[in-house]
Amino acid sequence: MAEEKRTETMIAQEDSRETEKVMEFVQLLNNREKERFFDFLNGASLMKKLAAGAIRTS
């Protein structure tokens, strides 16, 4: 049986409601949808880093 991983992170108080909304949404997803959602977030994070110049492309 697969073990569920749980990560706890400290979040600024003003961001806690938004975080709760995201966590509620993620709980509605099946495993495949969760994988795709987190792939999307990783892609968005990469694009933000590229736009900020944190990653050099050449």
PDB file of C-alpha atoms in Angstrom:
ATOM      1  CA  MET A   1       0.000   0.000   0.000  1.00  0.00           C
ATOM      2  CA  ALA A   2       1.327   3.428  -0.918  1.00  0.00           C
ATOM      3  CA  GLU A   3       2.234   5.669   1.969  1.00  0.00           C
ATOM      4  CA  GLU A   4       0.743   9.156   1.960  1.00  0.00           C
ATOM      5  CA  LYS A   5       3.364  11.866   2.377  1.00  0.00           C
ATOM      6  CA  ARG A   6       2.502  14.867   4.502  1.00  0.00           C
ATOM      7  CA  THR A   7       4.493  18.052   4.598  1.00  0.00           C
ATOM      8  CA  GLU A   8       3.874  20.831   7.051  1.00  0.00           C
ATOM      9  CA  THR A   9       5.077  24.322   6.213  1.00  0.00           C
ATOM     10  CA  MET A  10       4.865  27.584   8.097  1.00  0.00           C
ATOM     11  CA  ILE A  11       2.732  30.055   6.136  1.00  0.00           C
ATOM     12  CA  ALA A  12       2.252  33.745   6.758  1.00  0.00           C
ATOM     13  CA  GLN A  13      -1.072  34.440   8.484  1.00  0.00           C
ATOM     14  CA  GLU A  14      -2.355  36.617   5.627  1.00  0.00           C
ATOM     15  CA  ASP A  15      -1.787  33.748   3.182  1.00  0.00           C
ATOM     16  CA  SER A  16      -3.403  31.029   5.284  1.00  0.00           C
ATOM     17  CA  ARG A  17      -6.926  31.377   3.814  1.00  0.00           C
ATOM     18  CA  GLU A  18      -5.611  31.157   0.267  1.00  0.00           C
ATOM     19  CA  THR A  19      -3.558  28.131   1.274  1.00  0.00           C
ATOM     20  CA  GLU A  20      -6.644  26.488   2.781  1.00  0.00           C
ATOM     21  CA  LYS A  21      -8.526  27.034  -0.491  1.00  0.00           C
ATOM     22  CA  VAL A  22      -5.723  25.434  -2.517  1.00  0.00           C
ATOM     23  CA  MET A  23      -5.508  22.475  -0.126  1.00  0.00           C
ATOM     24  CA  GLU A  24      -9.285  21.974  -0.306  1.00  0.00           C
ATOM     25  CA  PHE A  25      -9.048  21.983  -4.095  1.00  0.00           C
ATOM     26  CA  VAL A  26      -6.162  19.504  -4.163  1.00  0.00           C
ATOM     27  CA  GLN A  27      -8.102  17.122  -1.917  1.00  0.00           C
ATOM     28  CA  LEU A  28     -10.834  16.986  -4.579  1.00  0.00           C
ATOM     29  CA  LEU A  29      -8.394  15.674  -7.195  1.00  0.00           C
ATOM     30  CA  ASN A  30      -7.573  12.057  -7.907  1.00  0.00           C
ATOM     31  CA  ASN A  31      -3.910  10.982  -7.973  1.00  0.00           C
ATOM     32  CA  ARG A  32      -3.453  11.557 -11.727  1.00  0.00           C
ATOM     33  CA  GLU A  33      -5.054  15.007 -11.512  1.00  0.00           C
ATOM     34  CA  LYS A  34      -2.788  15.866  -8.564  1.00  0.00           C
ATOM     35  CA  GLU A  35       0.268  14.866 -10.593  1.00  0.00           C
ATOM     36  CA  ARG A  36      -0.849  17.047 -13.497  1.00  0.00           C
ATOM     37  CA  PHE A  37      -1.659  19.980 -11.191  1.00  0.00           C
ATOM     38  CA  PHE A  38       1.765  19.827  -9.533  1.00  0.00           C
ATOM     39  CA  ASP A  39       3.429  19.500 -12.955  1.00  0.00           C
ATOM     40  CA  PHE A  40       1.634  22.718 -13.901  1.00  0.00           C
ATOM     41  CA  LEU A  41       2.846  24.447 -10.721  1.00  0.00           C
ATOM     42  CA  ASN A  42       6.420  23.308 -11.356  1.00  0.00           C
ATOM     43  CA  GLY A  43       6.202  24.699 -14.898  1.00  0.00           C
ATOM     44  CA  ALA A  44       4.825  28.000 -13.626  1.00  0.00           C
ATOM     45  CA  SER A  45       7.634  28.203 -11.077  1.00  0.00           C
ATOM     46  CA  LEU A  46      10.223  27.524 -13.775  1.00  0.00           C
ATOM     47  CA  MET A  47       8.770  30.235 -16.024  1.00  0.00           C
ATOM     48  CA  LYS A  48       8.796  32.744 -13.155  1.00  0.00           C
ATOM     49  CA  LYS A  49      12.464  31.955 -12.468  1.00  0.00           C
ATOM     50  CA  LEU A  50      13.300  32.292 -16.170  1.00  0.00           C
ATOM     51  CA  ALA A  51      11.509  35.643 -16.371  1.00  0.00           C
ATOM     52  CA  ALA A  52      13.341  36.880 -13.285  1.00  0.00           C
ATOM     53  CA  GLY A  53      16.686  35.890 -14.764  1.00  0.00           C
ATOM     54  CA  ALA A  54      17.401  33.365 -12.028  1.00  0.00           C
ATOM     55  CA  ILE A  55      18.034  30.688 -14.656  1.00  0.00           C
ATOM     56  CA  ARG A  56      20.262  31.372 -17.633  1.00  0.00           C
ATOM     57  CA  THR A  57      19.252  29.683 -20.892  1.00  0.00           C
ATOM     58  CA  SER A  58      22.516  30.127 -22.769  1.00  0.00           C
TER      59      SER A  58
END
